[in-house]
Short mmCIF file of C-alpha atoms and ligand atoms in Angstrom, two decimals:
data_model
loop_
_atom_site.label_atom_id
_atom_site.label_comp_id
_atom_site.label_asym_id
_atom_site.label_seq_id
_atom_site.Cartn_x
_atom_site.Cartn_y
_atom_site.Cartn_z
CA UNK A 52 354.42 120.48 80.33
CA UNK A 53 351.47 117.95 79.02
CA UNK A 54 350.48 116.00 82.32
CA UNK A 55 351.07 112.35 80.88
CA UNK A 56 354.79 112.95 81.07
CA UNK A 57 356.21 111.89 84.36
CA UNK A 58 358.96 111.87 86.50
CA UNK A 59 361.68 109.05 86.12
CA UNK A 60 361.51 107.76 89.56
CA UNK A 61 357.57 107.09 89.69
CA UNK A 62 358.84 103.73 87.94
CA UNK A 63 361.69 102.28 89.65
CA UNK A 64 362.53 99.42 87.56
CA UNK A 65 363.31 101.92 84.51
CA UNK A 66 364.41 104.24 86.40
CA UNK A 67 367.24 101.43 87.69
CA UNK A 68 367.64 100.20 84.18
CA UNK A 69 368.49 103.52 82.80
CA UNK A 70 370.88 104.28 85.57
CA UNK A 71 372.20 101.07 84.26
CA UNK A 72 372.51 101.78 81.14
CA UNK A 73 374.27 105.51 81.31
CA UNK A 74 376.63 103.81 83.71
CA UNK A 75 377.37 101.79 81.29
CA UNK A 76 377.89 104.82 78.53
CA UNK A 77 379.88 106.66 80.18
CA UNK A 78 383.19 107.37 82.70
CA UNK A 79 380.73 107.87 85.65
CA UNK A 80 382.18 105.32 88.29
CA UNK A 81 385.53 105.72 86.48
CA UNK A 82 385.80 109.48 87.12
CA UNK A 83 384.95 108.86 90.89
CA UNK A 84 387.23 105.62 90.97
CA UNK A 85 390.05 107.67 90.09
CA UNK A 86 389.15 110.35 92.65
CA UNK A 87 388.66 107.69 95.28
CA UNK A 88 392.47 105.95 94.27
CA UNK A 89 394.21 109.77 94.23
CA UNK A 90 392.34 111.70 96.45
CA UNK A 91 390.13 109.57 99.20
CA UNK A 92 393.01 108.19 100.97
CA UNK A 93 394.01 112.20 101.87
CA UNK A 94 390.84 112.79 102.71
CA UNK A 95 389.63 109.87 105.37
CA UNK A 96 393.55 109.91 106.80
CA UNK A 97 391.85 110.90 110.35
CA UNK A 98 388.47 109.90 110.35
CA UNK A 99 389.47 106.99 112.24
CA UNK A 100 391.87 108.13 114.47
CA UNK A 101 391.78 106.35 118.22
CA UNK A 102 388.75 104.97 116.83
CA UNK A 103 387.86 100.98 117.95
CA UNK A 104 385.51 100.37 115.49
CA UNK A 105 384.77 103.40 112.09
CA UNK A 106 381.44 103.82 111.34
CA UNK A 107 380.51 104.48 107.38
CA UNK A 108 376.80 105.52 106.72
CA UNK A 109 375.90 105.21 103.13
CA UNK A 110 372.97 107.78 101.78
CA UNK A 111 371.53 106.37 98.46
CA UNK A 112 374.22 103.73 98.12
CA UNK A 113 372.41 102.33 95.03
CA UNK A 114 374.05 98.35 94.18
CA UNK A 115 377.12 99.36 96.30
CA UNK A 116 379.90 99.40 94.14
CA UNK A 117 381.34 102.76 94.86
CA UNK A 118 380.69 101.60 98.17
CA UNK A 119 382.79 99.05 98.27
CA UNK A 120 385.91 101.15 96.58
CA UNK A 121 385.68 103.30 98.99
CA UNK A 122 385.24 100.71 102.00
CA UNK A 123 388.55 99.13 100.61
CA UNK A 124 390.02 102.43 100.96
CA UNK A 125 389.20 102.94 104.56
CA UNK A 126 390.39 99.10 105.47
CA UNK A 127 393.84 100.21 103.60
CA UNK A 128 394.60 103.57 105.72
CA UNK A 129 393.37 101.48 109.40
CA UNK A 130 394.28 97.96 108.74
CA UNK A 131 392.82 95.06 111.84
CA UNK A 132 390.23 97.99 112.14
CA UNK A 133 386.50 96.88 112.90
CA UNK A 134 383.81 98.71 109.99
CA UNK A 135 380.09 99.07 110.20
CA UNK A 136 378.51 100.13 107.36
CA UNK A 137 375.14 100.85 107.15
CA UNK A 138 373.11 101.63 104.24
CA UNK A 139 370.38 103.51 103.24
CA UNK A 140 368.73 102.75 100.33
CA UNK A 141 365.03 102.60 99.12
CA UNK A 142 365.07 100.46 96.59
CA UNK A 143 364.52 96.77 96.93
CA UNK A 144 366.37 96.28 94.06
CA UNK A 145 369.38 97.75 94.81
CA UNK A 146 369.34 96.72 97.86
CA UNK A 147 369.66 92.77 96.08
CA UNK A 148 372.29 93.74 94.16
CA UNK A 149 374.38 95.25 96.60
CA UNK A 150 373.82 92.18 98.61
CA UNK A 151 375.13 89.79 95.67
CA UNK A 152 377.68 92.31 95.48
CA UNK A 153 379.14 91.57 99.27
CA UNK A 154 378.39 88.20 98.92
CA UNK A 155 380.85 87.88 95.94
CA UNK A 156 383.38 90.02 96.93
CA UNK A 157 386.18 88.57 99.31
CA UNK A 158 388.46 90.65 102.17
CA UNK A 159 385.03 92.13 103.90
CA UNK A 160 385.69 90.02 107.08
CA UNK A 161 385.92 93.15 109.07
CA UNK A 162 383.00 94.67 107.73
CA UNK A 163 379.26 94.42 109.35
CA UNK A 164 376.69 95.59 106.53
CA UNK A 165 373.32 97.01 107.50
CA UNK A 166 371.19 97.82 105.00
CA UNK A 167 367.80 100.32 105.93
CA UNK A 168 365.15 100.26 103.36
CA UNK A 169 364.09 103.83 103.54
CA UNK A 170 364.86 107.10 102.21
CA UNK A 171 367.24 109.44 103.43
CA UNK A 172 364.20 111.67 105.52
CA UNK A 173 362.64 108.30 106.66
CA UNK A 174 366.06 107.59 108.49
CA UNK A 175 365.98 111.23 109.78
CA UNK A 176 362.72 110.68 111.24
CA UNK A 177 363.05 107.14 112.35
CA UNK A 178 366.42 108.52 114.13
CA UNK A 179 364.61 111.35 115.85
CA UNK A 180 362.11 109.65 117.02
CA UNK A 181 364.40 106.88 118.82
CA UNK A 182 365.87 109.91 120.26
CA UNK A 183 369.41 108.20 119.77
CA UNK A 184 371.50 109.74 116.90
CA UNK A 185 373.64 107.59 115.60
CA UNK A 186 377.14 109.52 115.10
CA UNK A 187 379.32 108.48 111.88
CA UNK A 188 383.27 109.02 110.89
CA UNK A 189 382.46 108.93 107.32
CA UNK A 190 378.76 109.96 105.56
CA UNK A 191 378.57 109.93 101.98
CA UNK A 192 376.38 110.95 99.62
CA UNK A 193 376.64 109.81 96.12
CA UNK A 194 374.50 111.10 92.96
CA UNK A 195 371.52 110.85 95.27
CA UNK A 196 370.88 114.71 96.39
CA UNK A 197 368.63 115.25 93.39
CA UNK A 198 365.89 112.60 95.21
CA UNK A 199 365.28 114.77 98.18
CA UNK A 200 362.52 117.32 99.22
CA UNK A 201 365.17 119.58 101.20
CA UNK A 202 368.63 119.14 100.15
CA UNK A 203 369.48 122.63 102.45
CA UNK A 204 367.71 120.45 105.54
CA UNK A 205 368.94 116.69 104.71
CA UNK A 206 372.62 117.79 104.73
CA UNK A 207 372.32 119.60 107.69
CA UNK A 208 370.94 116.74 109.18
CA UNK A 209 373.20 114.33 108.34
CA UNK A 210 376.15 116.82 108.81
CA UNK A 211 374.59 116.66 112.49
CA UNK A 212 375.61 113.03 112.81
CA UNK A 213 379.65 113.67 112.00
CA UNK A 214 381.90 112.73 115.00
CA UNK A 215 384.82 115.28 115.59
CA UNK A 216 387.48 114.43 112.55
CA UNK A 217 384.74 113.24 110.68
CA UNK A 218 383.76 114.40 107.28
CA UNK A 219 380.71 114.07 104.89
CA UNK A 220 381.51 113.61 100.94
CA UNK A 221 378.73 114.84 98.45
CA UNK A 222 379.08 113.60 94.93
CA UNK A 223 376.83 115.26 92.30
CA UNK A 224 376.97 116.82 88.76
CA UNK A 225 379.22 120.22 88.58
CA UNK A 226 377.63 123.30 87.67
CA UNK A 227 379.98 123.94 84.55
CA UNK A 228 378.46 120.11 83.73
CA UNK A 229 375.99 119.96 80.52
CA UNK A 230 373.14 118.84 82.99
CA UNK A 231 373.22 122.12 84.83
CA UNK A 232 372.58 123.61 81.06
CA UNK A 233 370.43 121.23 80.10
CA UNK A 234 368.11 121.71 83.42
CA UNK A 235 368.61 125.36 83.75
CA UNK A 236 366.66 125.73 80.44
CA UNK A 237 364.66 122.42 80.13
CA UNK A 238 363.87 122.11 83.79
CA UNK A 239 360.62 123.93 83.78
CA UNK A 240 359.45 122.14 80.65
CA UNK A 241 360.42 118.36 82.19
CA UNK A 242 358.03 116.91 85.00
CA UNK A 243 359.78 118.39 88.03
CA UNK A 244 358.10 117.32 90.67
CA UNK A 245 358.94 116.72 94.37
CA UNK A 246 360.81 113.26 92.87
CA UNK A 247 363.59 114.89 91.57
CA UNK A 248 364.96 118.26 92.30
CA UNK A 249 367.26 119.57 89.26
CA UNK A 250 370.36 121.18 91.28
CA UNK A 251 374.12 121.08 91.16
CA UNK A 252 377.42 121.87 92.66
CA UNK A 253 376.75 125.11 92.64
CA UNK A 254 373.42 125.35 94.46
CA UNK A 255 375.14 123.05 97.09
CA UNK A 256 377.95 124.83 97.53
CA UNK A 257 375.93 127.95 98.03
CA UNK A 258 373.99 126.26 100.16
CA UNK A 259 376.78 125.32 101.93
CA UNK A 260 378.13 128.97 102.12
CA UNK A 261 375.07 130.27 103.70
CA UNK A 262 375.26 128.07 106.78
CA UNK A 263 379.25 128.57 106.82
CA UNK A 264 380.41 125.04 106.75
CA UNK A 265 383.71 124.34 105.92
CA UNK A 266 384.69 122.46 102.71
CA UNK A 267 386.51 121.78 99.58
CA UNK A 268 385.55 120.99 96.11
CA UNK A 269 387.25 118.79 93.45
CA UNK A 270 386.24 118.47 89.95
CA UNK A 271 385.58 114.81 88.73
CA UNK A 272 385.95 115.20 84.67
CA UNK A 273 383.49 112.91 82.55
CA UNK A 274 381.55 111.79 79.42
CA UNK A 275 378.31 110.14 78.42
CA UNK A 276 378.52 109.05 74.44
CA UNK A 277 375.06 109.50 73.93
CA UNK A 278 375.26 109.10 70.18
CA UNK A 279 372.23 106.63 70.78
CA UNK A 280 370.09 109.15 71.60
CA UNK A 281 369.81 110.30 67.61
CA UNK A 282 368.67 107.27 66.43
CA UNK A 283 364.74 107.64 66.82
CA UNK A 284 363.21 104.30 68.23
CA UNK A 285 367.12 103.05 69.63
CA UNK A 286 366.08 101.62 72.67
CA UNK A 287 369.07 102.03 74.68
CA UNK A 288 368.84 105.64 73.60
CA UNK A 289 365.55 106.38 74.46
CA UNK A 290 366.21 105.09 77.59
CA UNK A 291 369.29 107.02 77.76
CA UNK A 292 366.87 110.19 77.09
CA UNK A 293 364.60 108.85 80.19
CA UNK A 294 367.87 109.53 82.28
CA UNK A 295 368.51 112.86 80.92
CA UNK A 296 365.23 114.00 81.14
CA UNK A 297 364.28 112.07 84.29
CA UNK A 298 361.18 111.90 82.85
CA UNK A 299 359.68 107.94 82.42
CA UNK A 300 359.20 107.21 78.49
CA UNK A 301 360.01 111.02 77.39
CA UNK A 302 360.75 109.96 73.89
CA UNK A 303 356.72 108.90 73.70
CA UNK A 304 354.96 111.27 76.08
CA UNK A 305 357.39 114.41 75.63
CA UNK A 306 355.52 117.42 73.57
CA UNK A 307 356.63 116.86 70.01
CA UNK A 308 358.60 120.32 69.79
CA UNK A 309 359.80 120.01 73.34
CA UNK A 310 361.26 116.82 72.18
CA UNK A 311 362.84 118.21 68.79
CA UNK A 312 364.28 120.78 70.50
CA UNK A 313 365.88 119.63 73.57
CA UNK A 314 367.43 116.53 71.55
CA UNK A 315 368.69 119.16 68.97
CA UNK A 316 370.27 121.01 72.34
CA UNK A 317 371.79 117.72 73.18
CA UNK A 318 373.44 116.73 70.24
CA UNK A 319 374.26 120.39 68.75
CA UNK A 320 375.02 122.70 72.15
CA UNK A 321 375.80 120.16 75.12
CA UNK A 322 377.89 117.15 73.97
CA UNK A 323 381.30 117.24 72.01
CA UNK A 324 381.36 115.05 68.36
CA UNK A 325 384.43 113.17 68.79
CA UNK A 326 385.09 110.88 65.46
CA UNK A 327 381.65 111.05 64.65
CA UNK A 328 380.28 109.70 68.25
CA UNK A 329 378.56 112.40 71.04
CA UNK A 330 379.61 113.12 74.30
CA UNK A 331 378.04 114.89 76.92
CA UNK A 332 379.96 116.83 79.48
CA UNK A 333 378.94 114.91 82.84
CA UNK A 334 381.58 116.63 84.87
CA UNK A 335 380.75 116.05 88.43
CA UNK A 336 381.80 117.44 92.12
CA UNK A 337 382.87 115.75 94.46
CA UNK A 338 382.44 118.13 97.85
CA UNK A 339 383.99 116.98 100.97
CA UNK A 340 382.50 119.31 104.55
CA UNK A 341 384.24 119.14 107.63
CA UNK A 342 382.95 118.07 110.87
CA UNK A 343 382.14 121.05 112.84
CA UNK A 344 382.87 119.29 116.16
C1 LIG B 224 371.97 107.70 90.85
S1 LIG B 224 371.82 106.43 92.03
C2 LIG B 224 373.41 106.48 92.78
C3 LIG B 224 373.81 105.20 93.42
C4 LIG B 224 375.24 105.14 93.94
N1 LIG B 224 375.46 106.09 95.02
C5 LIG B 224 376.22 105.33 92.81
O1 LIG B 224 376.77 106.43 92.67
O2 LIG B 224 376.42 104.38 92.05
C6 LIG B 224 370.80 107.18 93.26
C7 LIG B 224 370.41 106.26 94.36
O3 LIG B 224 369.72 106.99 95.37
C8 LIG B 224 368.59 106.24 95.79
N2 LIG B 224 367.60 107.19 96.33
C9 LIG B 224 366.59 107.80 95.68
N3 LIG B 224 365.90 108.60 96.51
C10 LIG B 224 366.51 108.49 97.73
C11 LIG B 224 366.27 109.10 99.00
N4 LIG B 224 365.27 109.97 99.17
N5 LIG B 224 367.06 108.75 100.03
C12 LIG B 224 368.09 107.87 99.85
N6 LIG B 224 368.37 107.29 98.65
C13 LIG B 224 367.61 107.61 97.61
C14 LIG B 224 368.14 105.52 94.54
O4 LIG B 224 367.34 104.38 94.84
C15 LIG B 224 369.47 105.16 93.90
O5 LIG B 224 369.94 103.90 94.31
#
């Protein structure tokens, strides 16, 4: 790895315009809108049970609108019932957007928003220091596992803060997905750094194993058409490449033959040529644990 390639996240504005952007290009939020219509109502049917008010705790909730499918959910299955949701997020700009998101959205009377600019390990320490956890019916974790130091430790933690009934739902890319491929061999090569940690359903799940928590999986099927990506200088499609890579500006700062290859690997071993266009398997998990109260 040459040292003027770095990670994605060291510049959040691309960084949030590329997430942007592969939302955009593929079924992402469509893939976990469908699980959250079939399968979400099953899973929070007791999370709220002889509960006055449920409380909802959002870990890298991003501009919210999962968040607000899923909040619609929970008003559905306890109608009249009173919902604080907090958030944490730490970026500023998401944080805006979600805002403008509740602001424009109607039917969230019931709902108290708190949003907490930090990261997921600030909150931990910010809560241990107050010395008063916070317990939650419903934690979720969406796409966001990747951005911390100890994934094994943070959901412990929040795991920690379930009430009895409650459960904790991890989202993140499946381990038969093309990003496991593409960061089982690329990883090494791509600024890895304590920004972004490269991992998968299956390193959670393991991880989840080896402290013998209880949970199910479901497979979320999805696409990216990332067709852009093979047009050299597209600039949708280099910043598409940013997001694959994580890496900030890859197309420019990535080794020429690192570069060759790994957008050969894209096009020829990890996405599908439908009618000409390229899709890349984003499978994802979704991974709901069980309270152990
Ligand atoms: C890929 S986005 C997912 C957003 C949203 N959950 C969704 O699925 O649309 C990841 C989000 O996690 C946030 N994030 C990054 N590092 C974080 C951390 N250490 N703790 C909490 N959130 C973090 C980012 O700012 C971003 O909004």
């Amino acid at each position: 790895m040459t040292s003027s390639m770095r990670s994605l996240l060291s510049d959040h504005s691309r960084y949030v315009e590329s997430f942007r952007l592969f939302l955009e290009n593929s079924t992402e939020h469509q893939c976990m809108l469908e699980f959250i219509e079939k399968k979400l109502p099953g899973i929070i049917s007791s999370i709220g049970n002889g509960k006055s008010a449920i409380n909802i705790l959002s870990v890298g909730g991003g501009a919210g609108e999962i968040d607000l499918q899923i909040l619609a959910k929970v008003q559905a299955k306890y109608p009249g019932a009173f919902i604080h949701n907090d958030v944490i997020e730490p970026s500023v700009e998401q944080i805006t957007n979600y805002k403008e998101r509740v602001a424009k959205t109607s039917n969230l009377e019931n709902i108290k928003f708190t949003w907490h600019k930090e990261t997921s390990l600030e909150y931990e320490s910010r809560m241990k220091a107050s010395g008063n956890m916070k317990m939650w019916s419903f934690i979720h974790m969406i796409q966001m596992l990747y951005y911390v130091k100890d994934i094994s430790a943070t959901i412990h933690f929040f795991h920690t803060l379930l009430e009895p009934g409650a459960k904790l739902l991890i989202i993140l890319v499946s381990g038969t997905s093309s990003w496991s491929r593409l960061w089982k061999k690329y990883g090494p090569r791509l600024p890895l750094n304590d920004l972004c940690l490269y991992v998968s359903s299956t390193d959670v799940e393991e991880m989840l194993n080896v402290a013998g928590l209880k949970y199910q999986s479901y497979d979320l099927p999805s696409n990216m058409d990332i067709t852009d990506c093979f047009t050299e200088g597209n600039e949708k499609g280099e910043l598409m490449l940013d997001f694959l890579t994580e890496t900030c500006h890859f197309s420019q700062t990535a080794p020429l033959d690192l570069k060759k290859e790994l957008v050969e690997d894209l096009k020829n071993l990890y996405s599908e040529n439908i009618g000409g266009r390229y899709f890349f398997n984003n499978t994802l998990s979704a991974i709901v644990v069980e309270s152990s109260k």
